[in-house]
Coordinates of C-alpha atoms and ligand atoms in Angstrom, one line a residue:
X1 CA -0.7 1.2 17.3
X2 CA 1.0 4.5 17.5
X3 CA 0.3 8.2 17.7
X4 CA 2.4 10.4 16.4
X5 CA 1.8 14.2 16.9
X6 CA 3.9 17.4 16.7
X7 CA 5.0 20.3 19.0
X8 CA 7.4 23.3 19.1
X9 CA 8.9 22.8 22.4
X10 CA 11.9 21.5 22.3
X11 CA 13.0 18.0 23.2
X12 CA 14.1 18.0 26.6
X13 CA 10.9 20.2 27.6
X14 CA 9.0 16.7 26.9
X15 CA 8.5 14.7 30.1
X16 CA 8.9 11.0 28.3
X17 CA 10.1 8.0 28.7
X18 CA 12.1 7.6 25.5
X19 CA 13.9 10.2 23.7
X20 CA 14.7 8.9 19.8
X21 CA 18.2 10.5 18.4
X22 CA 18.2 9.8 15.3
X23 CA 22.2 10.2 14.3
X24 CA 24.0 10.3 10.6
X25 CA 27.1 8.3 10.0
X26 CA 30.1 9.3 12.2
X27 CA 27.2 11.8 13.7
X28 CA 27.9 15.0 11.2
X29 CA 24.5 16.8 10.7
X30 CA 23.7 19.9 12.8
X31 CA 20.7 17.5 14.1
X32 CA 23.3 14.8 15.2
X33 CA 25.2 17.2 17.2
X34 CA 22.0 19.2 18.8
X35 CA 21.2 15.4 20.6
X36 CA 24.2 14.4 21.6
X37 CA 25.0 17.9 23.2
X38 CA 21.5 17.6 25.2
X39 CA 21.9 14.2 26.1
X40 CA 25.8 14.7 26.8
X41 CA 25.3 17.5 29.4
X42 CA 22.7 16.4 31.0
X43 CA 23.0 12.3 31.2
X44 CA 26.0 11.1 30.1
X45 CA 29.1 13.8 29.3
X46 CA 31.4 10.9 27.3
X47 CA 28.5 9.8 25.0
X48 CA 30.2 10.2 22.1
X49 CA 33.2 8.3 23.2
X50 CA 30.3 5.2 24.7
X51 CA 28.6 5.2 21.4
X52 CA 31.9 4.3 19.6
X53 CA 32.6 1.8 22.1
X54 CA 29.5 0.5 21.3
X55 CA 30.4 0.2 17.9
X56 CA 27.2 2.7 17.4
X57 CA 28.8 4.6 14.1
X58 CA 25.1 5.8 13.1
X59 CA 25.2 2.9 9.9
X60 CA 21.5 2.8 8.9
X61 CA 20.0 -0.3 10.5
X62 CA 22.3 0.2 13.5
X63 CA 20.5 1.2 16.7
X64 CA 21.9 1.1 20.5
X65 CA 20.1 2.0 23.9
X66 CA 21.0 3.7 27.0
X67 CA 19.2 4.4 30.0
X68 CA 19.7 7.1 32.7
X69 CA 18.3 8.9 35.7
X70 CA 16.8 12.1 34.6
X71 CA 15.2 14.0 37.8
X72 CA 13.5 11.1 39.0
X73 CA 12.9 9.2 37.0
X74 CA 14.6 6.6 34.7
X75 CA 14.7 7.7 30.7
X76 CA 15.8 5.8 27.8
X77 CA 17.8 7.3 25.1
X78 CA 17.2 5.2 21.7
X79 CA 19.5 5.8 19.1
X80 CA 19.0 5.1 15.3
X81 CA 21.1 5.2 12.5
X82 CA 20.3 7.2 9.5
X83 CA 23.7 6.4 7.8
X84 CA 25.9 8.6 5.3
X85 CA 23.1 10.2 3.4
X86 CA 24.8 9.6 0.5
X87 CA 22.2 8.1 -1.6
X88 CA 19.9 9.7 -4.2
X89 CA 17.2 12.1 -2.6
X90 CA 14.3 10.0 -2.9
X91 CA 16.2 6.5 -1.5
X92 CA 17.6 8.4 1.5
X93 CA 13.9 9.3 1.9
X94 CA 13.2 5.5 1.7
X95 CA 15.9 4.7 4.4
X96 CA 14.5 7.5 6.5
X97 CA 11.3 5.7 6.9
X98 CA 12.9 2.5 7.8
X99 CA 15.1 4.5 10.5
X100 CA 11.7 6.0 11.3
X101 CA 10.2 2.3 11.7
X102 CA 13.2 0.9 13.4
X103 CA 12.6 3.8 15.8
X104 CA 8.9 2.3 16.5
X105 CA 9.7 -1.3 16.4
X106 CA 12.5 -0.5 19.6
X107 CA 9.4 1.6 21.1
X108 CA 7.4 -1.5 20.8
X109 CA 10.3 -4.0 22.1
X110 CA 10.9 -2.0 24.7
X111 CA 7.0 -1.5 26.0
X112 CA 7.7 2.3 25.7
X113 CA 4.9 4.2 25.7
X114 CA 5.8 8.1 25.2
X115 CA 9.1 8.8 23.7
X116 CA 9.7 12.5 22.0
X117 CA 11.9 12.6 18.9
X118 CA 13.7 16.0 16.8
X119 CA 13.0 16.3 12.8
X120 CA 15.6 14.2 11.2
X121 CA 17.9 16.6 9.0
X122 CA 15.2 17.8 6.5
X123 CA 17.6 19.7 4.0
X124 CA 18.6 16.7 3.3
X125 CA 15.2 14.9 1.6
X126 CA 14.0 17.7 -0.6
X127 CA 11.1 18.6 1.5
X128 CA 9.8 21.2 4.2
X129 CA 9.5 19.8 7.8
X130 CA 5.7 19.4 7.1
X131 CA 6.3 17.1 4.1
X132 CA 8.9 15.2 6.1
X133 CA 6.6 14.7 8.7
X134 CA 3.8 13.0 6.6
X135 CA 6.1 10.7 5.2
X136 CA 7.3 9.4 8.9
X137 CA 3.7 9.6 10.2
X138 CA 2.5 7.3 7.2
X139 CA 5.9 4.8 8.4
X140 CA 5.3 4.8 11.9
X141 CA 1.9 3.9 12.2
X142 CA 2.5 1.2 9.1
X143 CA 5.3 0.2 11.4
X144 CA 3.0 -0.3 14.2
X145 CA 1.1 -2.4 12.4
X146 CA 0.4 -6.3 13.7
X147 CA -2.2 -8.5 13.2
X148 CA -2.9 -10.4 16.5
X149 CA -6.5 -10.7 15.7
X150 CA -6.3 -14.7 16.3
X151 CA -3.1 -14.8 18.8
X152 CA -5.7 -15.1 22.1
X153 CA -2.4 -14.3 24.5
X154 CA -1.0 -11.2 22.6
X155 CA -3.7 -9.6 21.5
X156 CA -4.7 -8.9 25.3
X157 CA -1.1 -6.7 25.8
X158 CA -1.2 -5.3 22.3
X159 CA 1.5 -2.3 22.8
X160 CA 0.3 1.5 22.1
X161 CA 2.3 4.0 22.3
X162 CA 2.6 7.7 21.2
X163 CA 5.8 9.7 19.2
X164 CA 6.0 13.8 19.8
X165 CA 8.4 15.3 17.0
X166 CA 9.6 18.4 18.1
X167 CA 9.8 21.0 14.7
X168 CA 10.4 24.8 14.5
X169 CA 7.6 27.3 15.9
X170 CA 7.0 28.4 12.6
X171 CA 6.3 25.0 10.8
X172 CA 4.3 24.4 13.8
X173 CA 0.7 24.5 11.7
X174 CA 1.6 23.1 8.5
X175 CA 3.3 20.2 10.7
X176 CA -0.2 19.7 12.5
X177 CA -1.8 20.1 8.9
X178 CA 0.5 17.0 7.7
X179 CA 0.8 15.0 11.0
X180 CA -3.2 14.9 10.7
X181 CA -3.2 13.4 7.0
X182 CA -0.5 11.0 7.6
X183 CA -2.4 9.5 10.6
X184 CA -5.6 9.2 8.0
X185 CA -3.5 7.6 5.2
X186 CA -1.5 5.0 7.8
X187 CA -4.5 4.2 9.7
X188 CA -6.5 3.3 6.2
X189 CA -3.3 1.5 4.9
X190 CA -3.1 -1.2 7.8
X191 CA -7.1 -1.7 7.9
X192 CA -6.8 -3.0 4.2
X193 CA -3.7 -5.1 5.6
X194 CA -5.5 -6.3 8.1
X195 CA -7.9 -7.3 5.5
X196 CA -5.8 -9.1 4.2
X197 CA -4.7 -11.1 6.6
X198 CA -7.6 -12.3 7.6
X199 CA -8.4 -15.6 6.3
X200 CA -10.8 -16.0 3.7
X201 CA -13.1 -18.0 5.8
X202 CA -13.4 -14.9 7.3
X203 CA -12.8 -12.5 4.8
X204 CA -15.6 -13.6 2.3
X205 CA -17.1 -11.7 -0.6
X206 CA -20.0 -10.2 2.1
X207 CA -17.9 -9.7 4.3
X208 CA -15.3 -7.1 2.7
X209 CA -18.3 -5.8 0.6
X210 CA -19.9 -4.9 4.1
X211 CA -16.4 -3.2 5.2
X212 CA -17.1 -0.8 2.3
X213 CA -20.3 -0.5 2.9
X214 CA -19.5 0.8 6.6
X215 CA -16.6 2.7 5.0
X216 CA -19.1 4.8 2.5
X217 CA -21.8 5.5 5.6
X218 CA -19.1 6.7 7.7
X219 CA -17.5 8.4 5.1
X220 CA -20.2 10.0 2.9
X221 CA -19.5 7.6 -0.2
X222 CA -22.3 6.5 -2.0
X223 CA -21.8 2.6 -2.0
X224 CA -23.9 -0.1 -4.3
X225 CA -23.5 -3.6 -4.2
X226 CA -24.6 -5.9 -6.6
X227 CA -24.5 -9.8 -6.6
X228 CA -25.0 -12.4 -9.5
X229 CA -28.6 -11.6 -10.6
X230 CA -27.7 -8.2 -11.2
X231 CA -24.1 -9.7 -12.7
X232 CA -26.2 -12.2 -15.4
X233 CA -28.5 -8.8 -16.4
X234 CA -25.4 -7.2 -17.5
X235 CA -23.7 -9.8 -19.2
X236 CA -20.4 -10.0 -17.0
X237 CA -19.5 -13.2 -18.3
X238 CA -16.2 -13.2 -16.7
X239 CA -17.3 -12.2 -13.1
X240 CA -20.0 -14.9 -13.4
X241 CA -17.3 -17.6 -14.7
X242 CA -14.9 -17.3 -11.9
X243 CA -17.7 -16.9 -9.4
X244 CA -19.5 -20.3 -10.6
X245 CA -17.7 -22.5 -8.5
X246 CA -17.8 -20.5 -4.7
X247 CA -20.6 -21.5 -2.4
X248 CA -20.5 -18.1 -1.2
X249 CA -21.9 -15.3 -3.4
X250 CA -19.6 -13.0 -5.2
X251 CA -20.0 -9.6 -4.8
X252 CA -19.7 -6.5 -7.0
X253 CA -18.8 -3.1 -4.8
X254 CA -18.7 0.3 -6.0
X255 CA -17.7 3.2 -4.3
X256 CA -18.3 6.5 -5.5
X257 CA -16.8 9.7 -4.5
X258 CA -18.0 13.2 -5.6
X259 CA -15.4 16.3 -5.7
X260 CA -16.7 17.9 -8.9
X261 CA -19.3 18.8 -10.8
X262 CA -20.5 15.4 -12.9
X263 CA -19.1 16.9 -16.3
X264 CA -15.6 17.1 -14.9
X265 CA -13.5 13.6 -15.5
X266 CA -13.8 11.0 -13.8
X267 CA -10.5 8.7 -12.1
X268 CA -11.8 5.1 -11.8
X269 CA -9.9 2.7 -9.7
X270 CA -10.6 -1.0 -10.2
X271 CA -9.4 -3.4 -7.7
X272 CA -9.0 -7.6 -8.2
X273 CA -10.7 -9.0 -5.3
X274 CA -10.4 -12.9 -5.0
X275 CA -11.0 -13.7 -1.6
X276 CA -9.0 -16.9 -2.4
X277 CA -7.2 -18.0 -5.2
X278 CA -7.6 -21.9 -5.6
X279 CA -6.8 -21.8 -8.8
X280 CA -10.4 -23.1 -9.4
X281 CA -10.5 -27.0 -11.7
X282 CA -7.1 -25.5 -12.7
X283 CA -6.2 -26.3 -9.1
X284 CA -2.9 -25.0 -7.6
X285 CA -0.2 -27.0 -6.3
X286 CA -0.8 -27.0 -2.4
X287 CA 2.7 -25.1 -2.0
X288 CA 1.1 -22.7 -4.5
X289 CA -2.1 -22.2 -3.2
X290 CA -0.3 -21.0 0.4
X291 CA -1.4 -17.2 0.6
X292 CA -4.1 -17.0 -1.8
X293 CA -6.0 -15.2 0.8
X294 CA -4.0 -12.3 -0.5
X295 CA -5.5 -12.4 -3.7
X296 CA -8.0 -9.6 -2.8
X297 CA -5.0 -7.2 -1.8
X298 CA -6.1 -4.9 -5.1
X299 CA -9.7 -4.6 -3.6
X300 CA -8.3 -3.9 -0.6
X301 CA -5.7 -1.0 -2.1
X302 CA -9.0 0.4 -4.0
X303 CA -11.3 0.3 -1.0
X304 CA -8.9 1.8 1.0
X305 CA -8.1 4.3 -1.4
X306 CA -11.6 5.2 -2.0
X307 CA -11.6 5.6 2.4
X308 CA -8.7 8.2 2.1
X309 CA -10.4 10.1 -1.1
X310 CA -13.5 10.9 1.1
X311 CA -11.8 12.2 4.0
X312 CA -8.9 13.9 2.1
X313 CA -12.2 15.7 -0.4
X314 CA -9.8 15.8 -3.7
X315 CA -11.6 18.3 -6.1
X316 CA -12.6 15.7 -8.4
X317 CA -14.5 12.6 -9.3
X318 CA -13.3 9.4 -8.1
X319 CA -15.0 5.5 -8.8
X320 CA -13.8 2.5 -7.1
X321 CA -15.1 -0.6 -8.5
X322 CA -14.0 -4.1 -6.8
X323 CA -15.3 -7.4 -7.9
X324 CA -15.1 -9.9 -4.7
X325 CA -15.4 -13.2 -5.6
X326 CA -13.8 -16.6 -4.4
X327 CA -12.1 -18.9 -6.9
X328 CA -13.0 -22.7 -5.8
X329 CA -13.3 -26.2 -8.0
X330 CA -17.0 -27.7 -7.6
X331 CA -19.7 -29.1 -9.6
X332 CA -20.3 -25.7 -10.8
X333 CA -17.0 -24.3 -11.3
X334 CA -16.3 -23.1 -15.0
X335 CA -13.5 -25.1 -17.2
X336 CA -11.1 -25.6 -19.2
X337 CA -11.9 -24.9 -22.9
X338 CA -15.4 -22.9 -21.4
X339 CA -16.6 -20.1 -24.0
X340 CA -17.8 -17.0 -22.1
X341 CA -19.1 -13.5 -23.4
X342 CA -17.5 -10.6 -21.5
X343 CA -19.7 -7.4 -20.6
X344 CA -18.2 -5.9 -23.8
X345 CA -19.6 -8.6 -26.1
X346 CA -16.0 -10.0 -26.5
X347 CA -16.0 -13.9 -26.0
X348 CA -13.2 -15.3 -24.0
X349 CA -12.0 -18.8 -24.4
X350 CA -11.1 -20.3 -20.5
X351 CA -7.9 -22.3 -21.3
X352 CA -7.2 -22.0 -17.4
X353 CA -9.4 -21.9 -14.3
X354 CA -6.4 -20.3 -12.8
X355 CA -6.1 -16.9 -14.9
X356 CA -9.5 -15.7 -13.1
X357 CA -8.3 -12.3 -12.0
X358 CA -8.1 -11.1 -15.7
X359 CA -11.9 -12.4 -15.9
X360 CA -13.3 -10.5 -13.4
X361 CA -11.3 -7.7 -14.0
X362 CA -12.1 -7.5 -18.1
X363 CA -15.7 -6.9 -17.0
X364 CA -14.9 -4.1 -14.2
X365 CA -13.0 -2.4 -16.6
X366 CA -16.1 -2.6 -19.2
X367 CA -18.5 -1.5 -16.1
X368 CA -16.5 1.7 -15.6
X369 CA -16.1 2.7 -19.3
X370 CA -19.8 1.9 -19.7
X371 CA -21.6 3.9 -16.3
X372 CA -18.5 6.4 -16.0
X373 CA -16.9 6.9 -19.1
X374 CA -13.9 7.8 -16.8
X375 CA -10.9 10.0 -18.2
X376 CA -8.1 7.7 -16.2
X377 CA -8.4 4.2 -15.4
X378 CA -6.0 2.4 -13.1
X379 CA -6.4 -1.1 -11.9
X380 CA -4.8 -2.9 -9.6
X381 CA -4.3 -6.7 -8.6
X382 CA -2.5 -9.2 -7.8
X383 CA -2.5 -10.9 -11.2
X384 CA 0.6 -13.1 -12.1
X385 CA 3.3 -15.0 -10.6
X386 CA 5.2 -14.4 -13.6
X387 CA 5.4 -10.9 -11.6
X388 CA 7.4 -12.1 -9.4
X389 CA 10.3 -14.0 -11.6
X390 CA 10.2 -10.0 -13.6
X391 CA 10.6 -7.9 -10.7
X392 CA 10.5 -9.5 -7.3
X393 CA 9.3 -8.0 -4.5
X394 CA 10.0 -4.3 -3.9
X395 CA 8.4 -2.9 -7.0
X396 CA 5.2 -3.1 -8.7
X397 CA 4.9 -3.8 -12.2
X398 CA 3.4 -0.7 -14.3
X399 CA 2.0 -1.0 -17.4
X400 CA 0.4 0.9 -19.6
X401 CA 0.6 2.8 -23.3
X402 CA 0.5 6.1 -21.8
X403 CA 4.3 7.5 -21.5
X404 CA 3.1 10.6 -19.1
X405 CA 0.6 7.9 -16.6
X406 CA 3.7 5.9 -16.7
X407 CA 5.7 8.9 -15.7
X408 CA 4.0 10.4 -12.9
X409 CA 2.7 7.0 -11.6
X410 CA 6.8 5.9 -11.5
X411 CA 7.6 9.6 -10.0
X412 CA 5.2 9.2 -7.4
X413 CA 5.8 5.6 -6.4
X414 CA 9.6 6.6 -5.9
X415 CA 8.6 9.7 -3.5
X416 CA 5.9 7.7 -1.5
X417 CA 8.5 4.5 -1.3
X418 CA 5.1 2.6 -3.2
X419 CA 7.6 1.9 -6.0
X420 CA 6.2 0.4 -9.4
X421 CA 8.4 -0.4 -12.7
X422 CA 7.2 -0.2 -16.2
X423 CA 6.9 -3.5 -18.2
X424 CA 6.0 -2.5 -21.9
X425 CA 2.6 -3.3 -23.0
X426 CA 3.5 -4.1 -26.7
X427 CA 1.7 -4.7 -29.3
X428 CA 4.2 -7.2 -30.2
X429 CA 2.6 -9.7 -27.4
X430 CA -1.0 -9.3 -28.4
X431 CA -1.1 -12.7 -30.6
X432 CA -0.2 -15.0 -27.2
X433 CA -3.9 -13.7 -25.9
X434 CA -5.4 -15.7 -29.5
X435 CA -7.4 -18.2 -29.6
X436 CA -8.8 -20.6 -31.3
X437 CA -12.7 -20.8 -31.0
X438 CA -13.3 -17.2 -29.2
X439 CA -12.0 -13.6 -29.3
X440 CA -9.5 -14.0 -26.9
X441 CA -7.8 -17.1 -24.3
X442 CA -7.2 -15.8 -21.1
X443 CA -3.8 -17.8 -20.8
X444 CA -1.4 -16.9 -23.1
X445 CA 0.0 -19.2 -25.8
X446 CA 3.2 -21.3 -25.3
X447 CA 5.9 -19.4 -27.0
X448 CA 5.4 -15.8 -25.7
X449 CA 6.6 -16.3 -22.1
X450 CA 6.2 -12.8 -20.3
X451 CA 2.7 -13.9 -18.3
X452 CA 2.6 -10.7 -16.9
X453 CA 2.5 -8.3 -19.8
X454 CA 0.8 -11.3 -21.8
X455 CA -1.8 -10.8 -19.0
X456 CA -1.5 -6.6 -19.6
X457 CA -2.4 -7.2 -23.4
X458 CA -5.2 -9.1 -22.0
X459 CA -7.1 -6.7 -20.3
X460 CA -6.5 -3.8 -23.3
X461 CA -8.8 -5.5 -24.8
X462 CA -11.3 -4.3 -22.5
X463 CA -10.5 -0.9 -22.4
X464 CA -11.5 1.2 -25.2
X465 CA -11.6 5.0 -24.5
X466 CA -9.7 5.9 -20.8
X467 CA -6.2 6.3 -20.5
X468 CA -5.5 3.3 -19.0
X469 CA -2.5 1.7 -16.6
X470 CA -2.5 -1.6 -15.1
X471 CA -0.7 -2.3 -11.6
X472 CA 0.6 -5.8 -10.9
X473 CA 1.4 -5.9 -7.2
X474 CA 1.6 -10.3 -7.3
X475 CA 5.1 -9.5 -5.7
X476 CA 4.6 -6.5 -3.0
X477 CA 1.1 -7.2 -2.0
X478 CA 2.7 -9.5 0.8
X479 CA 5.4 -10.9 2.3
X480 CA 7.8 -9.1 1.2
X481 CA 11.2 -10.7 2.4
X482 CA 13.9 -8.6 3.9
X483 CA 14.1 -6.2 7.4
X484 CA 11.7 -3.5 5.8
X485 CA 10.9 -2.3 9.6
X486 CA 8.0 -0.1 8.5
X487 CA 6.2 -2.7 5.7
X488 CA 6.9 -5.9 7.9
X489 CA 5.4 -9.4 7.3
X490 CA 2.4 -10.4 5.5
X491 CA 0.0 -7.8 3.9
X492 CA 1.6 -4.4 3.1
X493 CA -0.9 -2.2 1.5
X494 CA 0.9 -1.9 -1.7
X495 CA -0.3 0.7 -4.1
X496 CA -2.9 2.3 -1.7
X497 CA 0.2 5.6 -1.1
X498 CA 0.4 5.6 -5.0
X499 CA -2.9 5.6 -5.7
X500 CA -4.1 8.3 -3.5
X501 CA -1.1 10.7 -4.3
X502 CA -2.0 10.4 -7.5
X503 CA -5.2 11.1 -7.2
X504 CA -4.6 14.2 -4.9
X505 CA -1.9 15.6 -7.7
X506 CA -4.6 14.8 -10.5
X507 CA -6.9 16.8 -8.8
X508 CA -4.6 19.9 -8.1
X509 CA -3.3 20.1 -11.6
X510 CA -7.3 20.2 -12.7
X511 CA -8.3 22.8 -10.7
X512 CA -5.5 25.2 -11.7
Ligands
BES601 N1 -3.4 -14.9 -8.1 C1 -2.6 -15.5 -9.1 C2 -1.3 -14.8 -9.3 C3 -0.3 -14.8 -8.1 C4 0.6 -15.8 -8.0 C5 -0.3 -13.8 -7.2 C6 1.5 -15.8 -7.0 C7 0.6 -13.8 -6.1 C8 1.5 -14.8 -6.0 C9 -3.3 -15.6 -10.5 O1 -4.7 -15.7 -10.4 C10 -2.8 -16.7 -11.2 O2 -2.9 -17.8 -10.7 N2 -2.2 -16.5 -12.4 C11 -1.6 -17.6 -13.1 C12 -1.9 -17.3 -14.6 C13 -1.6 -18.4 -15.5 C14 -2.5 -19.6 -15.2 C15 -1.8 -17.9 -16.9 C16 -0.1 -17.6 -12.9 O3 0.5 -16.5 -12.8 O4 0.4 -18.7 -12.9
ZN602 ZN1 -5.3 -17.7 -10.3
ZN603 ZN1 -5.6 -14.9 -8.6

């Protein structure tokens, strides 16, 4: 783990033992030459001339270390490359974190425990230093992130460390201000990785419904949990289908989150939560089944969220709703060619055991329109593979009917680096959701390819008043491929930055 905090002395009145430079292509930027002049008069008078021998250029992704005796004591200079800064506003501001990560990992590799770092040139992303800084703080500490919760040697000399930014006297407070929320919202981002790392022997239904539990009595949230009694009362017919077949007992979890008087709207948040993804009597190739625990990463995303919302106190109304169930083949397991009756009254035709997250999700999204009568809806799962084939890894898929949600969701995702991508949600596919005997099938017709919009059209049918968008995150829940520094491997927390910054901008447009 790292801290990072702030100060307004400048960088060589820190005592550390790391100092972080970071340094644009062929080192241009006032902020390029304000390091190497420090380090340059008082360590090493050629640096310039040693970086280049070094083939150090400042390329992003490059970095290079040097060590010298400063006083006395040995100090290590890191240096990071930023590159040209060439690149659209809100990329660069993508690349800066992954400098920004780079910068931690090298802490990390090289046991460092307090290194000092200047603002990176700000003009350059669009932003005051303060905005700047809660973009880095959110990177670093997802940098820091690793799960060593089962790796009995490492976990003993897990590395902490700490990061002091030096920014100017007068930005000193909002700096603080920002330095503070970042912290909140990277700290709540790697407990719902962690989540989902952790197997789901471990991570059962009970046992993430108890995290939010905790999460609501720390936080002031008013939590309620509700298993399958309470699930067959209401008629969740979907919840109870995908649920039929787990030894343990599925859970359902709401979190609720008061900034406004009850008459103002309402933003519900509704998170797929299998704890693992067999694929049920539909069973999964083995090769296929590898990572289901992940399959709860939308839960995670909107427990999480809901974490941030209480301590962040939005001036509005926010509901989190996460149905945690496990999806396992047994005596009792729904299947194929099963009729069930949805919360709605809409009967769904099970044509596969393996399209379960649209089940359980149909009825969250009838919960919340029926106890909430929420203004937006969002969900938010990990529901197709077909995801992956449409837009790989990096983004989410976005869908929805609403061209100004699908606006400010994409805006948002390209400024936090939680990227999503609209898919349309046509009309046109509607017909591959038929089915013979019931309402609806909840796998999609041969003919119609598109599983993950096929899947969108789906779960319209559950919504009937909200603005509505749906957020596939199949491909960026986890392991993402690549060098991301900051997202590394396994669970990244996707959607849990988008969600929350659009809750905090929803709220500030209401109350003006
Ligand atoms: N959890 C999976 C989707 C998934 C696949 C997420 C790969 C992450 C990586 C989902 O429940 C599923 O199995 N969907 C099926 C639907 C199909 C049977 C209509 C799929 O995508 O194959
Ligand atoms: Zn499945
Ligand atoms: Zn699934």
């Amino acid at each position: 783990m790292i801290t990072i905090n702030v100060t307004n002395k400048s960088l060589w009145d820190n005592t550390v033992e790391g100092y972080i430079c970071f340094l644009t292509e062929d080192f241009q930027a006032t902020s390029d030459r304000l390091c190497i002049d420090e380090i340059a008069k008082d360590c090493y008078p050629d640096l310039e001339t040693i970086l280049k021998k070094h083939q150090f250029s400042g390329k992003h992704g490059q970095s290079f270390v040097l060590t010298a005796r400063r006083g006395s004591s040995l100090v290590q200079f890191l240096f990071i490359g930023l590159g040209k800064l060439d690149q659209p506003v809100n990329r660069e501001l993508e690349l800066l974190r992954r400098s920004f990560g780079d910068a931690v990992l090298l802490m990390k590799k090289l046991k460092i425990k307090q290194a000092a770092s200047i603002l990176p040139p700000v003009t350059r992303y669009n932003c005051s230093p303060a905005e700047l800084i809660k973009h880095l703080t959110i990177a670093g500490i997802m940098a820091s992130y690793d799960f060593l919760t089962f790796k009995t040697k490492e976990r003993e000399n897990r590395w902490s460390g700490s990061l002091c930014i030096s920014v100017p006297p007068h930005e000193l407070e909002a700096c603080e201000r920002m330095v503070k929320k970042g912290s909140i919202i990277g700290e709540a981002i790697n407990r719902a990785r962690e989540w989902g790392d952790l197997p789901a022997n471990i991570m059962t239904p009970s046992a993430l419904s108890h995290e939010a539990q905790k999460i609501a009595e720390f936080y002031g949230l008013k939590c309620t949990v509700f298993g399958r009694e309470k699930a067959i009362e209401l008629g969740m017919g979907g919840f109870l289908a995908v649920d039929a077949g787990s030894e343990q007992d599925g859970k359902f979890v709401i979190l609720e989150y008061r900034g406004a008087p009850p008459d103002s709207p309402t933003i519900a948040l509704a998170g797929k939560g299998v704890m693992f993804d067999t694929g049920g009597i539909s069973l999964k190739p083995a090769n296929f089944m590898e990572g289901m625990k992940y399959d709860m990463s939308g839960a995670a995303a909107v427990i999480a969220t809901m974490s941030l919302i209480a301590q962040l106190k939005p001036c509005i109304n926010v509901v989190g709703l996460t149905p945690l169930v496990e999806n396992m083949p047994s005596g009792k397991a729904s299947r194929q060619d099963d009729i069930i009756v949805c919360m709605n009254g809409k009967t769904v035709e099970i044509k596969n055991t393996d399209a379960e997250g649209r089940l359980i999700l149909a009825d969250t999204l009838c919960y919340a329109e029926k106890f909430y009568a929420p203004a937006i809806i969002i969900d938010i799962a990990t529901l197709t593979g077909a995801c992956l084939h449409a837009l790989g890894y990096f983004y989410t898929a976005l869908m929805t009917k609403d061209q100004k949600l699908q606006e400010t969701l994409w805006a948002i995702g390209d400024r936090t680096g939680d990227r999503v991508w609209p898919l349309p949600l046509d009309d046109d596919f509607m017909p591959a959701n038929e089915s013979r005997f019931a309402d609806v099938s909840n796998s999609e017709k041969g003919g119609y390819k598109a599983g993950s919009i096929t899947a969108g059209c789906f779960l319209s049918n559950f919504v009937s008043k909200a603005r509505w968008a749906h957020l596939d995150i199949a491909g960026t829940a986890d392991s993402v491929p690549g060098n991301n520094s900051y997202i590394g491997k396994g669970a990244t927390g996707a959607g849990i930055r988008l969600l929350t910054e659009f809750i905090m901008k929803y709220a500030e447009c209401n109350r003006s």
